[in-house]
Each structure stands twice: as C-alpha cells, then as structure tokens.
Amino acid sequence: HDIYSEDTQNYYINKFVWKFPEQVQKRMYLSPSIPWGEPHVYEISSKAYANISKPLNPSKATTTRQNPNQTTQNGKNQQYRQDQTIFLTGSAASGKTVTSKIMLTHLTIMELTRPIQDTSLKRSLENSNVSGVSFFAKSMSVTKIIEGNPIFEAFGNAKTCGNNNSSRFGKVMKLQFDIREDSMNPDMPHTRMVGCINSTYLLEKSRVIRHSAGERGFHIFYQLLAARPTFLMQVWKEGFKINESVEEGGGRRMAWPSDFRYLIRDSRYSIPDGQDSVDAVPGMSDSKNWISTQKALQVFGI
C-alpha cells in the first residue's frame, strides 16, 4: 500500500487538524496494511499546520505557568497560534530531499480539505484574493515553491559515492501563510500558504572543479550536455562541437562530459553514440531532468 497516498494524507489531516475520529477510524479500516501507529511525515506536517491554524493570543487571557503557549479563559484552557519549526536531518542518502518535497506538498493542500459549514464565509473567501487569485486557488507563489525544487537540485545536488542525488548545501525555508478567522469555527482559522523565503548556505563550491572518483560535479553540467543537439546549437552555436582526430573517425561532434577537465573524473560516463540523452547514473536521466529544470526556470520567468 502507498504510504504517501491521498487516503494516507487525509487520515493524518482528519486526525490532527480537523479532528474527525469517525473518518480516522474509517480510513484505518479501509487500509489495514498501512502501519498507522508508526511515525509519519504527514503527522509532523499536520501537527505543524494545526498549531499555526489557531486563534491569536487573546489580550485579556492569563498565560499559564506550565505552558506559555496556553491561556486560561473562563476556566478553560485555550491554545493559541505559534510559529512552527521543522528540522529535516539524517545521514547521507536517508531521504531528506524527498521528504522535504512530500511535506511541502502536504502543507499546501490542507486548507483545501477543510469542511466549510459557513457558506457565506466560503463565498467571501472565494471572492477575496491575494495577488489576484482566490483565497482557495493555488497561487503562483505556491506554484513556485513546489515547482522550483528542480532548480535547487540542478545547481546544488550531485552524485556521491553514497547517494545519486546528494544535496551539497543547506537550506532554510521560511513558509508564509495567510490566516483568516472562521466565524463558525473560531478555534481553527482558514490558513493558506502564500509565499516562501529560501536561504541557502555551505554550498560545496569546490565540487565545481574537483570531485572524487566515482562521483560527479553538480547535475546542471551533465543536464546541459544531455540536452537535445538543437538546443545546444541554438545556445552555443559551434562552440560545443569537438574536432575528432583521424583515429577517432574525424569530423565534428557535439561535446561529451569526458571532453571537459572538470567533469572527466567519472570514467564510467557513457558516450551518447548519437543519442540525445545520456544516463550516466543508474535510475537518473540527465536529459529528462534537464527538461524539468527548464520548466522550473520558466515558472520563474527565466
């Protein structure tokens, strides 16, 4: 069973965000093969979303000594809104990059699963807009957050001995949410992701000019060389054609990674033999990844 399926997403949303026990029990019954009791990335993202989707601290509330993020009003405990921090850490090739994409996507769809009872509020939010789009529509900012990941991977990831897609830099993402009160459910305001600030650090710049045997430089170099010849000719004209020796058959051909001193360390890089794509890493297509990088750049108007 797919532990990242839509049913699995909704299970954790209903359990920790909307708190619908009947829906939780239903999904556990319909998907008994999923290990529901084990830790899951959707549990973390659901709890983080639930904690930012709370009312602001009432001005006349009394903060409890035991929990500064909890107030007491009329004898009842009231949780209030607080910023959340999620650390993704682990050993090499443990899945940090993939996990961040899974979690980010989950956070963007939670508001769309809300059971809205106040139809007038729903109409109001549909007619309101942020940057020209409906409150419930996926904004261009969110599109950039999700679709921009191939750019980070192309320019910041590389093949190492232990990981074919190792991030060679650190990244801090500050997600921004538009939060609006819900008159029918004051304890759970409407919360929509609208922006993100990315900060990168400790980029392994030395990998541009050197890397160990069996490893590669940053993906972008190999993606460019695996692009279609028509694209290479358009961008570099005749500059990326190589004069072959008589022993090699003579003539001119498009450049291969082995033609470049900075990329030659990996002797296993295969010659394209007239093809427009090269799969130098098992399970990774540089030509297909270049297409993804191009599409991501287009989202940002590049």
mmCIF file of C-alpha atoms in Angstrom:
data_model
loop_
_atom_site.group_PDB
_atom_site.id
_atom_site.type_symbol
_atom_site.label_atom_id
_atom_site.label_comp_id
_atom_site.label_asym_id
_atom_site.label_seq_id
_atom_site.Cartn_x
_atom_site.Cartn_y
_atom_site.Cartn_z
ATOM 1 C CA HIS A 1 0.000 0.000 0.000
ATOM 2 C CA ASP A 2 1.218 3.504 -0.824
ATOM 3 C CA ILE A 3 2.058 5.165 2.492
ATOM 4 C CA TYR A 4 2.016 8.560 0.724
ATOM 5 C CA SER A 5 -1.390 8.122 -0.940
ATOM 6 C CA GLU A 6 -4.238 10.633 -0.788
ATOM 7 C CA ASP A 7 -6.029 8.408 1.733
ATOM 8 C CA THR A 8 -2.965 8.494 3.963
ATOM 9 C CA GLN A 9 -2.749 12.280 3.683
ATOM 10 C CA ASN A 10 -6.407 12.662 4.637
ATOM 11 C CA TYR A 11 -6.060 10.253 7.539
ATOM 12 C CA TYR A 12 -3.489 12.454 9.267
ATOM 13 C CA ILE A 13 -5.285 15.684 8.339
ATOM 14 C CA ASN A 14 -8.562 14.411 9.851
ATOM 15 C CA LYS A 15 -6.793 13.121 12.954
ATOM 16 C CA PHE A 16 -4.627 16.110 13.839
ATOM 17 C CA VAL A 17 -6.178 19.098 12.039
ATOM 18 C CA TRP A 18 -9.941 18.682 11.674
ATOM 19 C CA LYS A 19 -10.155 16.061 14.454
ATOM 20 C CA PHE A 20 -12.780 13.778 12.860
ATOM 21 C CA PRO A 21 -12.419 10.478 14.747
ATOM 22 C CA GLU A 22 -15.027 8.732 12.586
ATOM 23 C CA GLN A 23 -13.072 9.499 9.409
ATOM 24 C CA VAL A 24 -9.861 8.336 11.069
ATOM 25 C CA GLN A 25 -11.404 5.004 12.055
ATOM 26 C CA LYS A 26 -12.874 4.587 8.560
ATOM 27 C CA ARG A 27 -9.524 5.011 6.846
ATOM 28 C CA MET A 28 -7.823 2.641 9.291
ATOM 29 C CA TYR A 29 -10.498 0.042 8.498
ATOM 30 C CA LEU A 30 -10.248 0.501 4.707
ATOM 31 C CA SER A 31 -6.414 0.408 4.684
ATOM 32 C CA PRO A 32 -5.330 -2.084 7.359
ATOM 33 C CA SER A 33 -1.959 -2.696 5.664
ATOM 34 C CA ILE A 34 -0.697 0.796 6.484
ATOM 35 C CA PRO A 35 1.261 0.903 9.788
ATOM 36 C CA TRP A 36 -0.840 3.713 11.255
ATOM 37 C CA GLY A 37 0.847 3.705 14.642
ATOM 38 C CA GLU A 38 4.343 4.366 13.312
ATOM 39 C CA PRO A 39 5.863 7.870 12.892
ATOM 40 C CA HIS A 40 4.984 9.509 9.588
ATOM 41 C CA VAL A 41 5.997 12.716 7.830
ATOM 42 C CA TYR A 42 2.296 13.571 7.347
ATOM 43 C CA GLU A 43 1.825 13.513 11.120
ATOM 44 C CA ILE A 44 4.556 16.138 11.533
ATOM 45 C CA SER A 45 3.202 18.404 8.802
ATOM 46 C CA SER A 46 -0.381 18.020 10.071
ATOM 47 C CA LYS A 47 0.576 18.948 13.636
ATOM 48 C CA ALA A 48 2.606 21.934 12.429
ATOM 49 C CA TYR A 49 -0.322 23.157 10.333
ATOM 50 C CA ALA A 50 -2.739 22.697 13.237
ATOM 51 C CA ASN A 51 -0.520 24.760 15.554
ATOM 52 C CA ILE A 52 -0.293 27.749 13.208
ATOM 53 C CA SER A 53 -4.023 27.492 12.462
ATOM 54 C CA LYS A 54 -5.107 28.657 15.891
ATOM 55 C CA PRO A 55 -6.544 31.931 17.201
ATOM 56 C CA LEU A 56 -4.219 34.730 18.223
ATOM 57 C CA ASN A 57 -3.487 35.087 21.913
ATOM 58 C CA PRO A 58 -6.459 36.969 23.474
ATOM 59 C CA SER A 59 -5.293 40.227 25.016
ATOM 60 C CA LYS A 60 -7.047 39.624 28.356
ATOM 61 C CA ALA A 61 -6.036 35.993 28.712
ATOM 62 C CA THR A 62 -3.823 34.794 31.532
ATOM 63 C CA THR A 63 -0.846 32.719 30.438
ATOM 64 C CA THR A 64 -0.450 29.508 32.405
ATOM 65 C CA ARG A 65 2.869 28.918 34.145
ATOM 66 C CA GLN A 66 3.093 25.325 32.960
ATOM 67 C CA ASN A 67 2.630 26.140 29.261
ATOM 68 C CA PRO A 68 3.421 29.631 27.903
ATOM 69 C CA ASN A 69 1.651 28.695 24.653
ATOM 70 C CA GLN A 70 -1.612 28.060 26.504
ATOM 71 C CA THR A 71 -4.028 30.513 28.104
ATOM 72 C CA THR A 72 -6.889 30.206 30.548
ATOM 73 C CA GLN A 73 -10.211 31.886 29.818
ATOM 74 C CA ASN A 74 -13.326 31.321 31.866
ATOM 75 C CA GLY A 75 -11.730 28.296 33.435
ATOM 76 C CA LYS A 76 -10.953 26.657 30.068
ATOM 77 C CA ASN A 77 -7.562 26.071 28.506
ATOM 78 C CA GLN A 78 -7.108 27.755 25.132
ATOM 79 C CA GLN A 79 -4.213 27.050 22.768
ATOM 80 C CA TYR A 80 -3.114 29.965 20.609
ATOM 81 C CA ARG A 81 -1.171 30.447 17.430
ATOM 82 C CA GLN A 82 2.596 29.942 17.385
ATOM 83 C CA ASP A 83 5.268 29.669 14.731
ATOM 84 C CA GLN A 84 6.492 26.177 13.891
ATOM 85 C CA THR A 85 9.947 24.851 13.043
ATOM 86 C CA ILE A 86 10.590 21.513 11.333
ATOM 87 C CA PHE A 87 14.117 20.090 11.147
ATOM 88 C CA LEU A 88 14.840 17.536 8.437
ATOM 89 C CA THR A 89 18.065 15.789 9.309
ATOM 90 C CA GLY A 90 19.652 12.423 8.742
ATOM 91 C CA SER A 91 22.619 10.555 7.346
ATOM 92 C CA ALA A 92 23.606 10.623 3.676
ATOM 93 C CA ALA A 93 21.025 9.084 1.324
ATOM 94 C CA SER A 94 18.421 8.870 4.118
ATOM 95 C CA GLY A 95 15.786 10.681 2.055
ATOM 96 C CA LYS A 96 15.891 14.274 3.339
ATOM 97 C CA THR A 97 15.407 15.868 -0.088
ATOM 98 C CA VAL A 98 12.443 13.670 -1.000
ATOM 99 C CA THR A 99 10.891 14.081 2.443
ATOM 100 C CA SER A 100 11.014 17.877 2.180
ATOM 101 C CA LYS A 101 9.119 17.743 -1.125
ATOM 102 C CA ILE A 102 6.497 15.373 0.321
ATOM 103 C CA MET A 103 5.979 17.551 3.391
ATOM 104 C CA LEU A 104 5.815 20.776 1.406
ATOM 105 C CA THR A 105 3.173 19.402 -0.933
ATOM 106 C CA HIS A 106 1.130 18.167 2.036
ATOM 107 C CA LEU A 107 1.151 21.603 3.668
ATOM 108 C CA THR A 108 -0.174 23.244 0.502
ATOM 109 C CA ILE A 109 -3.307 21.082 0.232
ATOM 110 C CA MET A 110 -4.550 21.028 3.835
ATOM 111 C CA GLU A 111 -6.814 24.081 3.595
ATOM 112 C CA LEU A 112 -8.499 22.552 0.550
ATOM 113 C CA THR A 113 -9.677 19.619 2.703
ATOM 114 C CA ARG A 114 -11.467 21.842 5.240
ATOM 115 C CA PRO A 115 -15.158 21.007 5.795
ATOM 116 C CA ILE A 116 -16.633 24.534 5.485
ATOM 117 C CA GLN A 117 -20.001 24.991 7.139
ATOM 118 C CA ASP A 118 -20.338 28.761 6.757
ATOM 119 C CA THR A 119 -21.327 29.145 3.074
ATOM 120 C CA SER A 120 -21.320 32.933 3.289
ATOM 121 C CA LEU A 121 -17.727 32.856 4.552
ATOM 122 C CA LYS A 122 -16.761 30.488 1.761
ATOM 123 C CA ARG A 123 -18.218 32.846 -0.851
ATOM 124 C CA SER A 124 -16.416 35.757 0.786
ATOM 125 C CA LEU A 125 -13.078 33.956 0.697
ATOM 126 C CA GLU A 126 -13.621 32.844 -2.896
ATOM 127 C CA ASN A 127 -14.222 36.445 -3.921
ATOM 128 C CA SER A 128 -11.311 37.814 -1.892
ATOM 129 C CA ASN A 129 -7.870 37.485 -3.358
ATOM 130 C CA VAL A 130 -4.182 37.593 -2.620
ATOM 131 C CA SER A 131 -2.078 38.721 -5.568
ATOM 132 C CA GLY A 132 -5.102 38.457 -7.831
ATOM 133 C CA VAL A 133 -6.171 34.880 -7.070
ATOM 134 C CA SER A 134 -8.970 33.362 -4.984
ATOM 135 C CA PHE A 135 -8.126 32.500 -1.399
ATOM 136 C CA PHE A 136 -8.691 28.827 -2.210
ATOM 137 C CA ALA A 137 -6.794 28.793 -5.519
ATOM 138 C CA LYS A 138 -3.178 27.726 -5.699
ATOM 139 C CA SER A 139 -1.314 30.996 -6.117
ATOM 140 C CA MET A 140 1.683 31.490 -8.378
ATOM 141 C CA SER A 141 3.773 31.826 -5.223
ATOM 142 C CA VAL A 142 2.815 28.310 -4.153
ATOM 143 C CA THR A 143 3.467 27.056 -7.685
ATOM 144 C CA LYS A 144 6.969 28.497 -7.471
ATOM 145 C CA ILE A 145 7.535 26.904 -4.065
ATOM 146 C CA ILE A 146 6.598 23.450 -5.364
ATOM 147 C CA GLU A 147 7.927 23.642 -8.916
ATOM 148 C CA GLY A 148 11.170 25.424 -8.040
ATOM 149 C CA ASN A 149 12.783 22.397 -6.415
ATOM 150 C CA PRO A 150 14.404 21.090 -9.660
ATOM 151 C CA ILE A 151 16.418 24.327 -9.796
ATOM 152 C CA PHE A 152 17.877 23.749 -6.334
ATOM 153 C CA GLU A 153 18.662 20.146 -7.226
ATOM 154 C CA ALA A 154 20.254 21.008 -10.580
ATOM 155 C CA PHE A 155 22.608 23.655 -9.194
ATOM 156 C CA GLY A 156 23.121 22.273 -5.678
ATOM 157 C CA ASN A 157 22.926 18.472 -5.879
ATOM 158 C CA ALA A 158 25.450 15.945 -7.174
ATOM 159 C CA LYS A 159 26.190 12.252 -7.326
ATOM 160 C CA THR A 160 28.379 10.998 -4.494
ATOM 161 C CA CYS A 161 29.575 7.503 -3.666
ATOM 162 C CA GLY A 162 26.642 7.005 -1.297
ATOM 163 C CA ASN A 163 23.844 8.987 -2.966
ATOM 164 C CA ASN A 164 22.974 9.665 -6.596
ATOM 165 C CA ASN A 165 21.174 12.891 -5.673
ATOM 166 C CA SER A 166 23.047 14.291 -2.691
ATOM 167 C CA SER A 167 22.336 17.870 -1.609
ATOM 168 C CA ARG A 168 25.671 19.659 -1.372
ATOM 169 C CA PHE A 169 24.266 22.651 0.509
ATOM 170 C CA GLY A 170 21.982 23.516 3.399
ATOM 171 C CA LYS A 171 18.625 25.215 3.001
ATOM 172 C CA VAL A 172 16.235 27.063 5.305
ATOM 173 C CA MET A 173 12.692 27.598 4.037
ATOM 174 C CA LYS A 174 10.501 30.184 5.766
ATOM 175 C CA LEU A 175 6.926 29.442 4.709
ATOM 176 C CA GLN A 176 4.406 32.269 4.836
ATOM 177 C CA PHE A 177 0.672 31.756 5.450
ATOM 178 C CA ASP A 178 -2.405 33.922 5.042
ATOM 179 C CA ILE A 179 -4.586 33.258 8.125
ATOM 180 C CA ARG A 180 -8.220 34.415 8.334
ATOM 181 C CA GLU A 181 -10.746 33.846 11.085
ATOM 182 C CA ASP A 182 -13.673 31.415 10.655
ATOM 183 C CA SER A 183 -16.823 32.562 12.477
ATOM 184 C CA MET A 184 -18.228 29.018 12.514
ATOM 185 C CA ASN A 185 -15.026 27.517 13.871
ATOM 186 C CA PRO A 186 -13.062 30.201 15.745
ATOM 187 C CA ASP A 187 -10.575 27.645 17.055
ATOM 188 C CA MET A 188 -9.392 26.815 13.518
ATOM 189 C CA PRO A 189 -8.876 29.866 11.256
ATOM 190 C CA HIS A 190 -8.508 29.463 7.483
ATOM 191 C CA THR A 191 -4.826 29.041 6.710
ATOM 192 C CA ARG A 192 -3.332 29.125 3.230
ATOM 193 C CA MET A 193 0.300 29.052 2.147
ATOM 194 C CA VAL A 194 1.101 32.163 0.093
ATOM 195 C CA GLY A 195 4.883 32.519 -0.008
ATOM 196 C CA CYS A 196 8.312 31.279 0.944
ATOM 197 C CA ILE A 197 11.756 32.745 1.633
ATOM 198 C CA ASN A 198 14.655 30.406 0.848
ATOM 199 C CA SER A 199 18.076 30.834 2.406
ATOM 200 C CA THR A 200 20.941 28.580 1.326
ATOM 201 C CA TYR A 201 24.319 28.083 2.982
ATOM 202 C CA LEU A 202 27.504 25.992 2.899
ATOM 203 C CA LEU A 203 27.369 25.253 -0.835
ATOM 204 C CA GLU A 204 30.208 22.887 -1.716
ATOM 205 C CA LYS A 205 31.785 25.232 -4.278
ATOM 206 C CA SER A 206 34.931 23.118 -4.582
ATOM 207 C CA ARG A 207 32.858 20.443 -6.343
ATOM 208 C CA VAL A 208 32.759 22.666 -9.428
ATOM 209 C CA ILE A 209 36.435 21.972 -10.144
ATOM 210 C CA ARG A 210 37.136 18.666 -8.368
ATOM 211 C CA HIS A 211 35.398 15.573 -7.053
ATOM 212 C CA SER A 212 36.400 12.066 -6.065
ATOM 213 C CA ALA A 213 36.495 9.130 -8.462
ATOM 214 C CA GLY A 214 33.034 7.638 -8.917
ATOM 215 C CA GLU A 215 31.360 10.959 -8.094
ATOM 216 C CA ARG A 216 30.180 13.834 -10.270
ATOM 217 C CA GLY A 217 30.019 17.586 -10.249
ATOM 218 C CA PHE A 218 26.715 19.398 -9.944
ATOM 219 C CA HIS A 219 23.860 17.952 -12.009
ATOM 220 C CA ILE A 220 23.417 21.072 -14.132
ATOM 221 C CA PHE A 221 26.638 20.473 -16.126
ATOM 222 C CA TYR A 222 25.566 16.987 -17.187
ATOM 223 C CA GLN A 223 21.987 18.093 -17.836
ATOM 224 C CA LEU A 224 23.160 20.772 -20.234
ATOM 225 C CA LEU A 225 25.341 18.327 -22.150
ATOM 226 C CA ALA A 226 22.448 15.839 -22.307
ATOM 227 C CA ALA A 227 20.100 18.433 -23.840
ATOM 228 C CA ARG A 228 18.992 17.991 -27.424
ATOM 229 C CA PRO A 229 21.589 18.975 -30.023
ATOM 230 C CA THR A 230 19.170 21.532 -31.474
ATOM 231 C CA PHE A 231 19.148 23.334 -28.120
ATOM 232 C CA LEU A 232 22.934 23.169 -27.769
ATOM 233 C CA MET A 233 23.403 24.548 -31.276
ATOM 234 C CA GLN A 234 20.973 27.368 -30.522
ATOM 235 C CA VAL A 235 22.732 28.354 -27.305
ATOM 236 C CA TRP A 236 26.395 27.725 -28.096
ATOM 237 C CA LYS A 237 26.374 27.774 -31.903
ATOM 238 C CA GLU A 238 29.554 25.982 -32.969
ATOM 239 C CA GLY A 239 31.302 26.383 -29.640
ATOM 240 C CA PHE A 240 30.306 22.974 -28.283
ATOM 241 C CA LYS A 241 31.432 20.953 -31.277
ATOM 242 C CA ILE A 242 34.624 18.949 -30.987
ATOM 243 C CA ASN A 243 37.116 18.210 -33.756
ATOM 244 C CA GLU A 244 37.780 14.477 -33.647
ATOM 245 C CA SER A 245 41.158 13.027 -34.592
ATOM 246 C CA VAL A 246 41.653 10.786 -37.586
ATOM 247 C CA GLU A 247 41.941 7.793 -35.245
ATOM 248 C CA GLU A 248 38.513 8.669 -33.839
ATOM 249 C CA GLY A 249 36.936 8.874 -37.241
ATOM 250 C CA GLY A 250 37.499 12.541 -37.972
ATOM 251 C CA GLY A 251 34.729 15.089 -38.376
ATOM 252 C CA ARG A 252 32.975 17.143 -35.735
ATOM 253 C CA ARG A 253 30.619 16.066 -32.976
ATOM 254 C CA MET A 254 28.794 17.554 -30.015
ATOM 255 C CA ALA A 255 30.787 17.713 -26.775
ATOM 256 C CA TRP A 256 30.591 14.955 -24.174
ATOM 257 C CA PRO A 257 31.290 15.269 -20.430
ATOM 258 C CA SER A 258 34.580 13.404 -20.951
ATOM 259 C CA ASP A 259 35.743 16.345 -23.088
ATOM 260 C CA PHE A 260 35.827 18.636 -20.044
ATOM 261 C CA ARG A 261 38.554 18.539 -17.420
ATOM 262 C CA TYR A 262 36.170 19.423 -14.575
ATOM 263 C CA LEU A 263 33.793 16.575 -15.483
ATOM 264 C CA ILE A 264 36.194 13.848 -16.563
ATOM 265 C CA ARG A 265 36.726 12.287 -13.123
ATOM 266 C CA ASP A 266 33.888 9.804 -13.584
ATOM 267 C CA SER A 267 35.260 7.432 -16.212
ATOM 268 C CA ARG A 268 32.009 5.470 -16.221
ATOM 269 C CA TYR A 269 30.194 8.254 -18.050
ATOM 270 C CA SER A 270 28.906 6.635 -21.221
ATOM 271 C CA ILE A 271 29.326 8.049 -24.711
ATOM 272 C CA PRO A 272 25.986 9.065 -26.220
ATOM 273 C CA ASP A 273 26.702 7.335 -29.539
ATOM 274 C CA GLY A 274 24.482 9.684 -31.474
ATOM 275 C CA GLN A 275 21.690 9.753 -28.894
ATOM 276 C CA ASP A 276 20.270 12.956 -27.462
ATOM 277 C CA SER A 277 20.305 11.728 -23.866
ATOM 278 C CA VAL A 278 22.849 10.101 -21.576
ATOM 279 C CA ASP A 279 22.088 8.117 -18.428
ATOM 280 C CA ALA A 280 25.378 8.291 -16.567
ATOM 281 C CA VAL A 281 23.798 7.450 -13.190
ATOM 282 C CA PRO A 282 21.616 4.355 -12.736
ATOM 283 C CA GLY A 283 17.985 5.407 -12.488
ATOM 284 C CA MET A 284 18.718 9.025 -13.398
ATOM 285 C CA SER A 285 18.183 10.582 -16.818
ATOM 286 C CA ASP A 286 20.103 13.822 -17.261
ATOM 287 C CA SER A 287 18.113 14.666 -20.386
ATOM 288 C CA LYS A 288 14.744 14.240 -18.615
ATOM 289 C CA ASN A 289 15.986 16.159 -15.579
ATOM 290 C CA TRP A 290 17.112 18.971 -17.869
ATOM 291 C CA ILE A 291 13.545 19.228 -19.182
ATOM 292 C CA SER A 292 12.300 19.504 -15.563
ATOM 293 C CA THR A 293 14.900 22.183 -14.836
ATOM 294 C CA GLN A 294 13.848 24.120 -17.934
ATOM 295 C CA LYS A 295 10.187 24.015 -16.910
ATOM 296 C CA ALA A 296 11.065 25.193 -13.390
ATOM 297 C CA LEU A 297 13.109 28.098 -14.773
ATOM 298 C CA GLN A 298 10.170 29.091 -16.969
ATOM 299 C CA VAL A 299 7.930 29.291 -13.880
ATOM 300 C CA PHE A 300 10.310 31.961 -12.573
ATOM 301 C CA GLY A 301 10.399 33.743 -15.917
ATOM 302 C CA ILE A 302 13.966 32.668 -16.726
#
